[in-house]
Coordinates of N, CA and C in Angstrom, one line a residue:
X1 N 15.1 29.8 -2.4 CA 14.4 30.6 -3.4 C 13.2 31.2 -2.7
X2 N 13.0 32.7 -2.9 CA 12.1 32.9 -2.6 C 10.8 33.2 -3.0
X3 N 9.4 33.1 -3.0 CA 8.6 32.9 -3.6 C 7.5 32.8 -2.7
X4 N 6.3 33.6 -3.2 CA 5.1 33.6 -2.8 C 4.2 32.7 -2.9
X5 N 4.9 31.4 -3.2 CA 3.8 30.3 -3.4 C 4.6 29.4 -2.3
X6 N 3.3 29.1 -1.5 CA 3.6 28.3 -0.7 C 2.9 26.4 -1.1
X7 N 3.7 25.8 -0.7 CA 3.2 24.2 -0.8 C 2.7 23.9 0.8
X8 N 2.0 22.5 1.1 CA 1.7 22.1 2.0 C 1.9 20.5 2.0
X9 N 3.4 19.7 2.0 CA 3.7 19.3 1.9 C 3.6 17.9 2.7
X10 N 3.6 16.6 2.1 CA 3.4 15.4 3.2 C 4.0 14.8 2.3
X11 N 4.8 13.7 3.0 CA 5.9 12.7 3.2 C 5.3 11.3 3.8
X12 N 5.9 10.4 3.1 CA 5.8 9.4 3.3 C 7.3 9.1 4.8
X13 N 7.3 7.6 5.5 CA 8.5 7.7 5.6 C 9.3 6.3 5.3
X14 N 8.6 5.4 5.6 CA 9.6 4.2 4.9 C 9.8 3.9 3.8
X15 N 10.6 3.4 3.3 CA 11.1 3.9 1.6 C 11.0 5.2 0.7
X16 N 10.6 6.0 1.7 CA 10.8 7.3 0.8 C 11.9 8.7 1.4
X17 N 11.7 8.5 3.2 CA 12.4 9.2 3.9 C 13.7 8.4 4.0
X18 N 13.5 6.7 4.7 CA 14.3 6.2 4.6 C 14.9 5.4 3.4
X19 N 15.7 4.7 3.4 CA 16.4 4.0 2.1 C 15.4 2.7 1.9
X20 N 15.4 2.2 2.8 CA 14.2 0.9 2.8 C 12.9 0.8 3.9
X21 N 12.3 -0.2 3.4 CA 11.1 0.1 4.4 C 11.3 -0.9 5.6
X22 N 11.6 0.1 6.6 CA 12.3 -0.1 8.0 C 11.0 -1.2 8.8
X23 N 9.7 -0.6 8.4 CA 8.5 -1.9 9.2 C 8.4 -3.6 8.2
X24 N 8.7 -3.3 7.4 CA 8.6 -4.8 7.0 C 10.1 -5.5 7.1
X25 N 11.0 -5.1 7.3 CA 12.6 -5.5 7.4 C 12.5 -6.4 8.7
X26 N 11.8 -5.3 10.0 CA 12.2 -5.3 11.1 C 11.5 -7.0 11.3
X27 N 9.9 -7.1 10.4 CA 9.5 -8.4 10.9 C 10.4 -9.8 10.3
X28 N 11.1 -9.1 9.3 CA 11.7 -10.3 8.4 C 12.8 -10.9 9.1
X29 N 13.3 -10.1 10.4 CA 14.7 -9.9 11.0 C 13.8 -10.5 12.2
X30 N 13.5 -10.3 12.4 CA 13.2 -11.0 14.4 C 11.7 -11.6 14.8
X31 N 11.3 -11.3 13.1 CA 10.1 -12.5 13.9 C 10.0 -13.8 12.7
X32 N 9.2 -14.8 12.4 CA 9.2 -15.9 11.4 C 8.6 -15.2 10.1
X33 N 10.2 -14.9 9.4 CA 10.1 -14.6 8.2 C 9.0 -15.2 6.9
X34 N 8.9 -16.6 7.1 CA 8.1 -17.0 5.7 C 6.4 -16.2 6.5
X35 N 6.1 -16.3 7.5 CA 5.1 -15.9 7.8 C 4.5 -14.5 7.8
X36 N 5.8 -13.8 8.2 CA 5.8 -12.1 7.6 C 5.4 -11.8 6.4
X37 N 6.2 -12.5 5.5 CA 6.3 -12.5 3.8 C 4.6 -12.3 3.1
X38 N 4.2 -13.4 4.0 CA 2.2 -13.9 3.5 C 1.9 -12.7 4.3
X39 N 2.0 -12.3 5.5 CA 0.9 -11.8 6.2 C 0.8 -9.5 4.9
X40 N 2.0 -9.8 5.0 CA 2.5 -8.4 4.0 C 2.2 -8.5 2.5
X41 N 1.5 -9.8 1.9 CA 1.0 -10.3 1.0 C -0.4 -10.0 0.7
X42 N -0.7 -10.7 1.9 CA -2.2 -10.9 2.1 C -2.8 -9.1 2.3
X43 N -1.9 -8.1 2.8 CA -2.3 -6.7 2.9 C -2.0 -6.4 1.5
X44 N -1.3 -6.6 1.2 CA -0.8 -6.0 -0.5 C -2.2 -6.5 -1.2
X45 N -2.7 -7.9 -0.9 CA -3.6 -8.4 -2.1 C -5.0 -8.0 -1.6
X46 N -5.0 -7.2 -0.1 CA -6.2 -6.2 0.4 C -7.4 -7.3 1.1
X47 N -6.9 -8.6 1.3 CA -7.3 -9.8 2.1 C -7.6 -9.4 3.4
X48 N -6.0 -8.8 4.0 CA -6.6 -7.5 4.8 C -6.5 -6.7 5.3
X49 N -6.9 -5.8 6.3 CA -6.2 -4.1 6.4 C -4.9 -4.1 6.8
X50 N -4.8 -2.6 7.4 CA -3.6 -2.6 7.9 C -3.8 -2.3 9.2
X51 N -4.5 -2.4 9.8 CA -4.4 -2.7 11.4 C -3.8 -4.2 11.8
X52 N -5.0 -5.3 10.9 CA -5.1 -6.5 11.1 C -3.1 -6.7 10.9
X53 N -3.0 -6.6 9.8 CA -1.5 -6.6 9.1 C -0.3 -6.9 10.7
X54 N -0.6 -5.7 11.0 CA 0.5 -5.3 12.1 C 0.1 -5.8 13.5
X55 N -1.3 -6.2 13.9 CA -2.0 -7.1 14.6 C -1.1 -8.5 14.6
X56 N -0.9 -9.0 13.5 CA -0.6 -10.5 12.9 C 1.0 -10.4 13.3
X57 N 1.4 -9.0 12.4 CA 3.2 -9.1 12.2 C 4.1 -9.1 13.7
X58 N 2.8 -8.3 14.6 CA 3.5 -8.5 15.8 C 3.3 -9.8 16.3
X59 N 2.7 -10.4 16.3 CA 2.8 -11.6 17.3 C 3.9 -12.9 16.4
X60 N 4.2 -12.5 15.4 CA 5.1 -13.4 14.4 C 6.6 -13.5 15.1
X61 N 7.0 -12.3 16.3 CA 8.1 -12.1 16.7 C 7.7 -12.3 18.0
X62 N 8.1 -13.6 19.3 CA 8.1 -14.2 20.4 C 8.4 -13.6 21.3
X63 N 10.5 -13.4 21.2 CA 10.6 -12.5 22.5 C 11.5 -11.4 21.6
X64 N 11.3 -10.2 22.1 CA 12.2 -9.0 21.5 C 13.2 -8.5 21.9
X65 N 14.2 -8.9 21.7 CA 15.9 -8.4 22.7 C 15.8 -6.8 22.6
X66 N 14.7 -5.9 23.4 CA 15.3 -4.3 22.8 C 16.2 -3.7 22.4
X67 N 17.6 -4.3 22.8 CA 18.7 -3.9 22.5 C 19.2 -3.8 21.0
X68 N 19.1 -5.1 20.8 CA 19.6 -5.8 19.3 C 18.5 -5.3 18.9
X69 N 17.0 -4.9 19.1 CA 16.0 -3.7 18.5 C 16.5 -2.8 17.8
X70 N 17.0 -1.8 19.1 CA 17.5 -0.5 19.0 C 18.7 -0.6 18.2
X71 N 19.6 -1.6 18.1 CA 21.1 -1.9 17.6 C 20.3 -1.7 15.5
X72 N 19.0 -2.4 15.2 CA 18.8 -2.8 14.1 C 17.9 -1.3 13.5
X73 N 17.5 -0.7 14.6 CA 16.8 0.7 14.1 C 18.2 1.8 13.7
X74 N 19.0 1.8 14.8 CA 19.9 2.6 14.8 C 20.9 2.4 13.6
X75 N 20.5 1.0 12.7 CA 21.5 0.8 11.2 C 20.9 0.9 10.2
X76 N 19.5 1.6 10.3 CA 18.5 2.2 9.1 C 19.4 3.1 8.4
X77 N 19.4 3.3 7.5 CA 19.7 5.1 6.4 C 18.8 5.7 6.3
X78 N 19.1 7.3 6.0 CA 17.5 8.1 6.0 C 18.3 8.5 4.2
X79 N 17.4 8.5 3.2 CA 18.2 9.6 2.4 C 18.7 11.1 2.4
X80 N 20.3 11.1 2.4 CA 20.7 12.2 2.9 C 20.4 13.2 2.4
X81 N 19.6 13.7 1.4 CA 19.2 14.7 0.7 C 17.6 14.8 1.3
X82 N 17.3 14.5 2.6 CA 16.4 14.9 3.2 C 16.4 15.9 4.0
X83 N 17.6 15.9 4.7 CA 17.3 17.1 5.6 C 17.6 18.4 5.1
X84 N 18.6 18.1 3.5 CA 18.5 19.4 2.8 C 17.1 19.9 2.7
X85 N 16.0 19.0 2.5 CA 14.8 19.2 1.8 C 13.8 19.6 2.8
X86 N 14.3 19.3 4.3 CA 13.6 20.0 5.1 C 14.1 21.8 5.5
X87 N 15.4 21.8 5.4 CA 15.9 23.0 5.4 C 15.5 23.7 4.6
X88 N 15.1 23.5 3.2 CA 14.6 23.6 2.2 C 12.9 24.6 2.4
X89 N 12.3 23.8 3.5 CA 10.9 23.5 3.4 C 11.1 24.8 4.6
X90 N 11.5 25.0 5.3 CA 11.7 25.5 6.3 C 11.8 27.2 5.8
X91 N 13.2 27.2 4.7 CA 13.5 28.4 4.5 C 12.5 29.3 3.2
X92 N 12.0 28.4 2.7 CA 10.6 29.2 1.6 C 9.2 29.0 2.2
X93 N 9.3 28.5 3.8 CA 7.9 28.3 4.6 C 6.7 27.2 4.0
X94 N 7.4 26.5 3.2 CA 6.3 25.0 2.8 C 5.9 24.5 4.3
X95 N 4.9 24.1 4.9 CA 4.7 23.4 6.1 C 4.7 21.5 5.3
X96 N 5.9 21.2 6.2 CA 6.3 19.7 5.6 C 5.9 18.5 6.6
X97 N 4.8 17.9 6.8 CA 4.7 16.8 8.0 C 4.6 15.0 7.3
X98 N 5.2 14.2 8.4 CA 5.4 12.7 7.8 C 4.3 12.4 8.0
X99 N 3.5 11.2 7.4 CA 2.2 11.0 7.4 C 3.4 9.3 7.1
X100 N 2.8 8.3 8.1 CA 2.9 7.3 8.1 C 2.3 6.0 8.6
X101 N 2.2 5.2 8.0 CA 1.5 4.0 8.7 C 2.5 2.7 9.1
X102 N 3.9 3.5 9.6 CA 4.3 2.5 10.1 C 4.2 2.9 11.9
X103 N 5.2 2.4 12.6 CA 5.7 2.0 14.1 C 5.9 3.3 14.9
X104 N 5.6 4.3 15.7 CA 6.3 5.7 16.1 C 7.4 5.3 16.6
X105 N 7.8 4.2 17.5 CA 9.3 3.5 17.8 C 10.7 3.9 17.1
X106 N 10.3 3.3 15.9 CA 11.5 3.6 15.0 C 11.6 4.6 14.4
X107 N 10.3 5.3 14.1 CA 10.5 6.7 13.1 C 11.1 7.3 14.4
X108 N 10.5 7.3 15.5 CA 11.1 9.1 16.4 C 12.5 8.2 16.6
X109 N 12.8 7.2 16.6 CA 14.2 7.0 17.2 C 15.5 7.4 15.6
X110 N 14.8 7.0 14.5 CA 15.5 7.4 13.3 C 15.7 9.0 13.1
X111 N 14.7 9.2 13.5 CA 14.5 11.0 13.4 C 15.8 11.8 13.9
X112 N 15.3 11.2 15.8 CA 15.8 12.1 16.6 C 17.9 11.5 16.0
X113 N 17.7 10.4 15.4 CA 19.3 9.8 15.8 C 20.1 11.3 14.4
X114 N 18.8 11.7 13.5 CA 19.5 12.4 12.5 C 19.0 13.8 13.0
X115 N 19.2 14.3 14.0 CA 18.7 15.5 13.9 C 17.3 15.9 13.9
X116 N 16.3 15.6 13.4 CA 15.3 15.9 13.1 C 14.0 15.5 13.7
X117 N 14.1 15.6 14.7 CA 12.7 15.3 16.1 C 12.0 16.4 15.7
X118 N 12.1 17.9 14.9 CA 11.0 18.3 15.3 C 10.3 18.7 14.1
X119 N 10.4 17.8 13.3 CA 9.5 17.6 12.0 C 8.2 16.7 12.4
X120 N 7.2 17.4 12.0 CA 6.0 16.9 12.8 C 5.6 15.3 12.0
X121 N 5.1 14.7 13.0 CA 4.5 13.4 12.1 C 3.4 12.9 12.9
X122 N 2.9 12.2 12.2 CA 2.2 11.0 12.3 C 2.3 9.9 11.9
X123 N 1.7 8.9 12.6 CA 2.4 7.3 12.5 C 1.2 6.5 13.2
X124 N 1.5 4.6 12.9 CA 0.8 3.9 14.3 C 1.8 3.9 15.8
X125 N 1.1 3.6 16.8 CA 2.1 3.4 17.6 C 2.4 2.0 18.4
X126 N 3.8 1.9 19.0 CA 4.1 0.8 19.3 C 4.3 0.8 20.9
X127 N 3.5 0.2 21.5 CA 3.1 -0.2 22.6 C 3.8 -1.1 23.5
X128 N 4.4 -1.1 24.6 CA 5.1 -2.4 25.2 C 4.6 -2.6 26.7
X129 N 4.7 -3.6 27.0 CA 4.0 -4.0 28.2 C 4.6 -4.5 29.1
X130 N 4.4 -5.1 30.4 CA 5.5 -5.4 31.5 C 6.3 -6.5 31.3
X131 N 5.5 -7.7 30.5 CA 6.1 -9.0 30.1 C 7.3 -8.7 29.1
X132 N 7.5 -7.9 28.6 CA 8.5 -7.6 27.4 C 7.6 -7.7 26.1
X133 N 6.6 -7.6 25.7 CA 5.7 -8.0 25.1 C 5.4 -7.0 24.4
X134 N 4.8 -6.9 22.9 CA 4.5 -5.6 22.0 C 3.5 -5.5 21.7
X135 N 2.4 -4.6 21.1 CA 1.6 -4.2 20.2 C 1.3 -3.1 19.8
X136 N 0.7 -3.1 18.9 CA 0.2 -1.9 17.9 C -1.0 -1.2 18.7
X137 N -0.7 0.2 18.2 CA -1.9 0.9 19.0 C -2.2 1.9 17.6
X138 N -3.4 2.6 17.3 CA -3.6 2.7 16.2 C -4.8 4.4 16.2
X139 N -4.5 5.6 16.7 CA -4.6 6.5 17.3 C -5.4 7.5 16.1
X140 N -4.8 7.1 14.8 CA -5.3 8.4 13.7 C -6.1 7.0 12.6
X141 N -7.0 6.2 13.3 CA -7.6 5.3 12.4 C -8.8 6.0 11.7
X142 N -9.9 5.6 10.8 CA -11.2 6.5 10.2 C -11.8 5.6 10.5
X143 N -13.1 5.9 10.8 CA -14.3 4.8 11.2 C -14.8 4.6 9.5
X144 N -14.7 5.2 8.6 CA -15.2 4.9 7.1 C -14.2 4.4 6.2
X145 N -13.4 4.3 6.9 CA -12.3 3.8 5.9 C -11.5 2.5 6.7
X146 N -11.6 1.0 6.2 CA -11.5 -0.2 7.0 C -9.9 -0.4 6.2
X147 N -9.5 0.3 5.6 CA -8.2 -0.2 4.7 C -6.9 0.2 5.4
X148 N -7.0 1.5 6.3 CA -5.0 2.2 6.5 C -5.8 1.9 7.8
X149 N -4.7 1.5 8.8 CA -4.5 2.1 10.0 C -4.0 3.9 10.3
X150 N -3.3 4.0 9.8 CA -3.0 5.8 10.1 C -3.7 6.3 8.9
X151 N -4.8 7.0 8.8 CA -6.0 7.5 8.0 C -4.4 8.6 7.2
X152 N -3.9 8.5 6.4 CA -3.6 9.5 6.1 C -3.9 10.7 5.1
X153 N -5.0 10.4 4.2 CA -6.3 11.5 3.9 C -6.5 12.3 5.1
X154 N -6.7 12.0 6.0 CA -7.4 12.5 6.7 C -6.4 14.0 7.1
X155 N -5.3 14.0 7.3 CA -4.3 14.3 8.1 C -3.8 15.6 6.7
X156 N -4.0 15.0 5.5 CA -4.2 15.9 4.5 C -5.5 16.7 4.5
X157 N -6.6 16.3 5.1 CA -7.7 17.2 4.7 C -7.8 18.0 5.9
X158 N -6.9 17.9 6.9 CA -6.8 18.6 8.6 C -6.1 19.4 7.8
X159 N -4.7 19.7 7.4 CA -4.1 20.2 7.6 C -3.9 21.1 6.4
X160 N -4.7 21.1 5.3 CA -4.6 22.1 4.3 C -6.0 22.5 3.8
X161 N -6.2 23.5 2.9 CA -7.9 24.2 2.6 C -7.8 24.4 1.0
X162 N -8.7 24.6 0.8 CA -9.1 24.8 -0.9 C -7.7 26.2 -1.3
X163 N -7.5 26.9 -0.7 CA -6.7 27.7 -1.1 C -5.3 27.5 -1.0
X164 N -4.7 26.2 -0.7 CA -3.7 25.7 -0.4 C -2.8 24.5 -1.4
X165 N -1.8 24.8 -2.0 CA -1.2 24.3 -2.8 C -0.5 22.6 -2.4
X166 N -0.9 21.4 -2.3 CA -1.0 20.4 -1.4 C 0.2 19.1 -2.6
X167 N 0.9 18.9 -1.8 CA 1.8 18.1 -2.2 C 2.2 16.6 -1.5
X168 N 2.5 15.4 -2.4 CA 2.5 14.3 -1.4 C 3.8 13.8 -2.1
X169 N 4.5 13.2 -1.5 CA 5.7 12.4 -1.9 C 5.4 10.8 -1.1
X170 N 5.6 10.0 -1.8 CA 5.7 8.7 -1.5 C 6.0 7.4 -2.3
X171 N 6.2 6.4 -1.8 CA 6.5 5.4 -2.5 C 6.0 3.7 -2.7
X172 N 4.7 3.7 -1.8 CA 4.3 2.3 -1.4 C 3.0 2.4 -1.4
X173 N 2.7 1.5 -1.1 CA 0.9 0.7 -1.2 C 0.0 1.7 -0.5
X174 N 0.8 1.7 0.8 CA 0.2 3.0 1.9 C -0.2 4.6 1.2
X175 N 0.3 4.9 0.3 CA 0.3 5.7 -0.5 C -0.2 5.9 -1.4
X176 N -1.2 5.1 -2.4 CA -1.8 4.8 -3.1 C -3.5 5.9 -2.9
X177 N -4.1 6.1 -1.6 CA -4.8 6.7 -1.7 C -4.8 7.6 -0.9
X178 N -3.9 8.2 0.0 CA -3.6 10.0 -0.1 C -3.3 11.3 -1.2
X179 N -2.5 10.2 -2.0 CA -1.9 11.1 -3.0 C -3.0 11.0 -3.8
X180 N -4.2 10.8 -4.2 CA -5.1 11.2 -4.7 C -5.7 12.1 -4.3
X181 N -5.7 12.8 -3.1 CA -6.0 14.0 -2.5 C -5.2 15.4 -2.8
X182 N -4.2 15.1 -3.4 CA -3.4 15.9 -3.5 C -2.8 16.6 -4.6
X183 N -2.3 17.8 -4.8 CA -2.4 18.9 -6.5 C -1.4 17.9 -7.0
X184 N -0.2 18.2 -6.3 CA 1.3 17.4 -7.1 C 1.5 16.6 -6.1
X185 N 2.2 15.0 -7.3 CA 2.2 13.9 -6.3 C 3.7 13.5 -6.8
X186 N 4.8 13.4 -6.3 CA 6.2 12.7 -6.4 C 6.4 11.2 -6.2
X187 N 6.4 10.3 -6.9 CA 6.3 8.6 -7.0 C 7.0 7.9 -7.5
X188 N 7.7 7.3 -6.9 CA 8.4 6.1 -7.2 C 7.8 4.8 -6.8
X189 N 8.7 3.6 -7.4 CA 8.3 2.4 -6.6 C 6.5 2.2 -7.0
X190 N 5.9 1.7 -5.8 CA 4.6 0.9 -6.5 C 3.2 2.2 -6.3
X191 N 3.9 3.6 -5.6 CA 2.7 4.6 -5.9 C 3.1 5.1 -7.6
X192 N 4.9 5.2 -8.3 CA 4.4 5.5 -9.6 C 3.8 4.1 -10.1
X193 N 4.0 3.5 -10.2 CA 2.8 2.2 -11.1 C 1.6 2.7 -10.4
X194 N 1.2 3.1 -9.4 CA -0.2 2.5 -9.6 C -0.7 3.7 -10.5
X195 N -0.2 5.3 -10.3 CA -0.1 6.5 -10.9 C -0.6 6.2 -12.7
X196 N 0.6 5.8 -12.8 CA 0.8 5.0 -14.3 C -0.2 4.5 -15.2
X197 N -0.6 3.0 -14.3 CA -1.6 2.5 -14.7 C -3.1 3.4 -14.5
X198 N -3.6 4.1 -13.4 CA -5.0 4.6 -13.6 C -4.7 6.5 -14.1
X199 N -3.6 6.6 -14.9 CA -3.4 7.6 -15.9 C -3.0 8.9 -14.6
X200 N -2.5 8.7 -13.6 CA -3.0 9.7 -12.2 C -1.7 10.7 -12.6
X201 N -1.2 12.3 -13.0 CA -0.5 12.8 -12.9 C 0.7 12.9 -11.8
X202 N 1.7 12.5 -12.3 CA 3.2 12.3 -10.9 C 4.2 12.9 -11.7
X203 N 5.2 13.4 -11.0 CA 6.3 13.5 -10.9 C 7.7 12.5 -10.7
X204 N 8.0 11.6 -11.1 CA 9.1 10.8 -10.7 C 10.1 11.7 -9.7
X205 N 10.9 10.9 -9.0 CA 11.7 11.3 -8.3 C 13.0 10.2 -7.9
X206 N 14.1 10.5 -7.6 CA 15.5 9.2 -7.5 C 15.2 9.8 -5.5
X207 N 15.3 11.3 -5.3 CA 16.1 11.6 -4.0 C 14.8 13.3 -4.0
X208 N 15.2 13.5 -2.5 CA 14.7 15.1 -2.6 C 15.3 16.2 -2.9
X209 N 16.3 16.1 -3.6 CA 16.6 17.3 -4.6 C 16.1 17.5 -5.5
X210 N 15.5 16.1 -6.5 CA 14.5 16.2 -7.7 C 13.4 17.0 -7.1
X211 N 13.3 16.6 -5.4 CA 11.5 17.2 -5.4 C 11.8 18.9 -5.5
X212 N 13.1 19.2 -4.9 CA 13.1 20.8 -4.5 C 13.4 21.1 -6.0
X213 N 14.2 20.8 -6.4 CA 14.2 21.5 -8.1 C 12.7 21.2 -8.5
X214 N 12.2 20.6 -9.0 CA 10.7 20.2 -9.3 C 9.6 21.6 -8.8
X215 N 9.4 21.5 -7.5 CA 9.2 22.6 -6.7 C 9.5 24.0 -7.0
X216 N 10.8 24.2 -7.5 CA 11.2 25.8 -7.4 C 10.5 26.0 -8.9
X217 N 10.3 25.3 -9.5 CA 9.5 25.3 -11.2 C 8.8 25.8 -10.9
X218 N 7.6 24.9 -10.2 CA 6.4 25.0 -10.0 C 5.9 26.4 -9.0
X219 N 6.6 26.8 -8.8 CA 6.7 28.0 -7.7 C 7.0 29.2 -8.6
X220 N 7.7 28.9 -9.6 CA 7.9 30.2 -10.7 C 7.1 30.1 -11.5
X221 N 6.4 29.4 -11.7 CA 5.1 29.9 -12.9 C 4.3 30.8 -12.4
X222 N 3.8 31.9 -13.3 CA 3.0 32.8 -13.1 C 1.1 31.9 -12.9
X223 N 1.2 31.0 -13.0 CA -0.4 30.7 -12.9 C 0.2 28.9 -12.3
X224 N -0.3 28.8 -11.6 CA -0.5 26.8 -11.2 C -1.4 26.3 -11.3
X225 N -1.9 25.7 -11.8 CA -3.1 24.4 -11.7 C -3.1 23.8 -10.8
X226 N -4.1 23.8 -9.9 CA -4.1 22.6 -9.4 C -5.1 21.4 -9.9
X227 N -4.7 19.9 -9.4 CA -5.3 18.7 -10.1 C -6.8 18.5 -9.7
X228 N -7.4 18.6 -11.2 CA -8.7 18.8 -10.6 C -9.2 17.6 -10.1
X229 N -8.9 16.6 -10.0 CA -9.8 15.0 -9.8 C -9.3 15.2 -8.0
X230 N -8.2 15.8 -7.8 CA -8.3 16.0 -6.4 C -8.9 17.0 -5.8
X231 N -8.7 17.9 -6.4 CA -10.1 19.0 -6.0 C -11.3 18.1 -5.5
X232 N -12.2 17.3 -6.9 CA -12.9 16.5 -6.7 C -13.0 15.8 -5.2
X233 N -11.9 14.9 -5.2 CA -12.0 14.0 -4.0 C -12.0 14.8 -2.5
X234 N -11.3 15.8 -2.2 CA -11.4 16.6 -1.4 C -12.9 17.1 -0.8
X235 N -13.3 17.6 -2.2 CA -14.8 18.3 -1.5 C -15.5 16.7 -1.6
X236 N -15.5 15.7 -1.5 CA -16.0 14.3 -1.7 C -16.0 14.5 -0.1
X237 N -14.5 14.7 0.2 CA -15.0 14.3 2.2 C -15.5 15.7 3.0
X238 N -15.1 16.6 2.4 CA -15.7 18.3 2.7 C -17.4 17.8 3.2
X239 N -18.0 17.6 1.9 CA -19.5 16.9 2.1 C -20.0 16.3 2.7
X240 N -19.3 15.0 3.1 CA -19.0 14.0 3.7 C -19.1 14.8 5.4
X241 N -18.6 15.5 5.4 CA -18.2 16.2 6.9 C -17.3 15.6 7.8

C-alpha cells in the first residue's frame, strides 16, 4: 500500500518475533531449572534487574555442549507472518529495528537461519571464553535507568524525532516501558495487561498481519493522532538530554 505516512517501527523479539521466549527456555533446558524459574521471578517481581537476572541465569548452566546449543537454537519458530511484515515494512518504507533484551547468539543465529540478517537490531550480548565458559556483556545499558539491560527507550529516542510516527510491538515485561514512548503500541501477553490495567492505549494482536492491516488503517486516515502521554515522556528525556 502506498502511502505518505511513514511509521518508525520497533519490535520486540522473544515471544513476539519468535513463537516462545527463546532466553528463558534456553535456561530451563541446560541449566538448573527450579533455580532459573526464582531467578526470572525475582526479575518479574523487580527484586532485581536485568543485568543481574542474566548475571545469575548464566552461571545456573555448568558446562554448555555448543552443539546441542546450536541443535536447541536452530528448533526455535519465528512467526511466519514476520517476514511478510518485514517485506511489508520495506515496500511502504517504515524503518523496522528489533530492540531486545535478550542474547545476540540466538537472535542473529535465528535471524540469519530465516533469511533475515539484515534487519537491524539490538540486543545483550553473549560472550564465550577459552574455558568453554559464558557471559553476558551488556553494550546499550542507561546509567539512569538500573531496571533493562538493553536501554530500549533509548534506541527509540535515537532513532525517531517529534515529527515521526513511532510504533512498538511487543509482548513481555521487557516491554512494559518502551512502549510508553511510543504513538501506537501492539500487545499481547503481559505488555497488553499491563496496557489494560494503567488504561495505556494498544492495539491487540494474534500474528503480524493484524499489525500490517492495523497499519494500512492508520495510514489512510486523513489526520493521525499521535499519543499524547508519549509525546509527554519523550520530551521528559529530550530535557533530560
Amino acid at each position: 500500500m502506498n502511502t505518505n505516512k511513514t511509521f518508525k517501527i520497533f519490535v520486540d523479539f522473544d515471544g513476539t518475533i519468535t513463537k516462545k521466549d527463546v532466553g528463558e527456555i534456553l535456561f530451563l533446558q541446560f541449566g538448573n531449572a527450579e533455580k532459573a524459574k526464582e531467578i526470572v521471578q525475582d526479575w518479574i517481581d523487580r527484586k532485581i534487574n536485568s543485568r543481574e537476572s542474566w548475571r545469575l541465569l548464566c552461571r545456573t548452566i555448568e558446562k554448555l555442549d555448543k552443539n546441542e546449543f546450536d541443535r536447541f537454537i536452530d528448533s526455535q519458530e519465528i512467526d511466519e507472518s514476520f517476514k511478510t511484515f518485514v517485506d511489508y515494512c520495506n515496500a511502504d518504507k517504515h524503518e523496522i529495528r528489533i530492540v531486545s533484551d535478550g542474547l545476540d547468539y540466538y537472535i542473529d543465529r535465528i535471524l540469519n537461519r530465516n533469511g533475515l540478517s539484515f534487519v537491524e537490531r539490538f540486543s545483550n550480548k553473549l560472550a564465550f571464553d577459552d574455558n568453554g565458559g559464558f557471559y553476558p556483556e551488556f553494550p546499550y545499558t542507561d546509567e539512569e535507568c538500573d531496571r533493562c539491560a538493553n536501554c530500549k527507550r533509548n534506541h527509540i529516542i535515537n532513532y525517531s524525532g517529534d515529527e515521526d510516527y513511532t510504533v512498538y510491538i511487543g509482548d513481555g515485561y521487557s516491554d512494559l516501558c518502551p512502549a510508553q514512548y511510543c504513538d501506537f503500541i501492539f500487545a499481547k501477553g503481559s505488555l497488553l495487561r499491563y496496557c489494560e490495567i494503567n488504561r495505556i492505549t494498544y492495539f491487540p494482536f494474534e500474528n503480524f498481519i493484524d499489525v500490517i492491516n492495523k497499519l494500512n488503517e492508520l495510514a489512510a486516515r486523513k489526520r493521525l493522532k499521535k499519543r499524547f502521554q508519549a509525546q509527554l515522556k519523550r520530551k521528559e528525556v529530550y530535557i533530560q538530554g
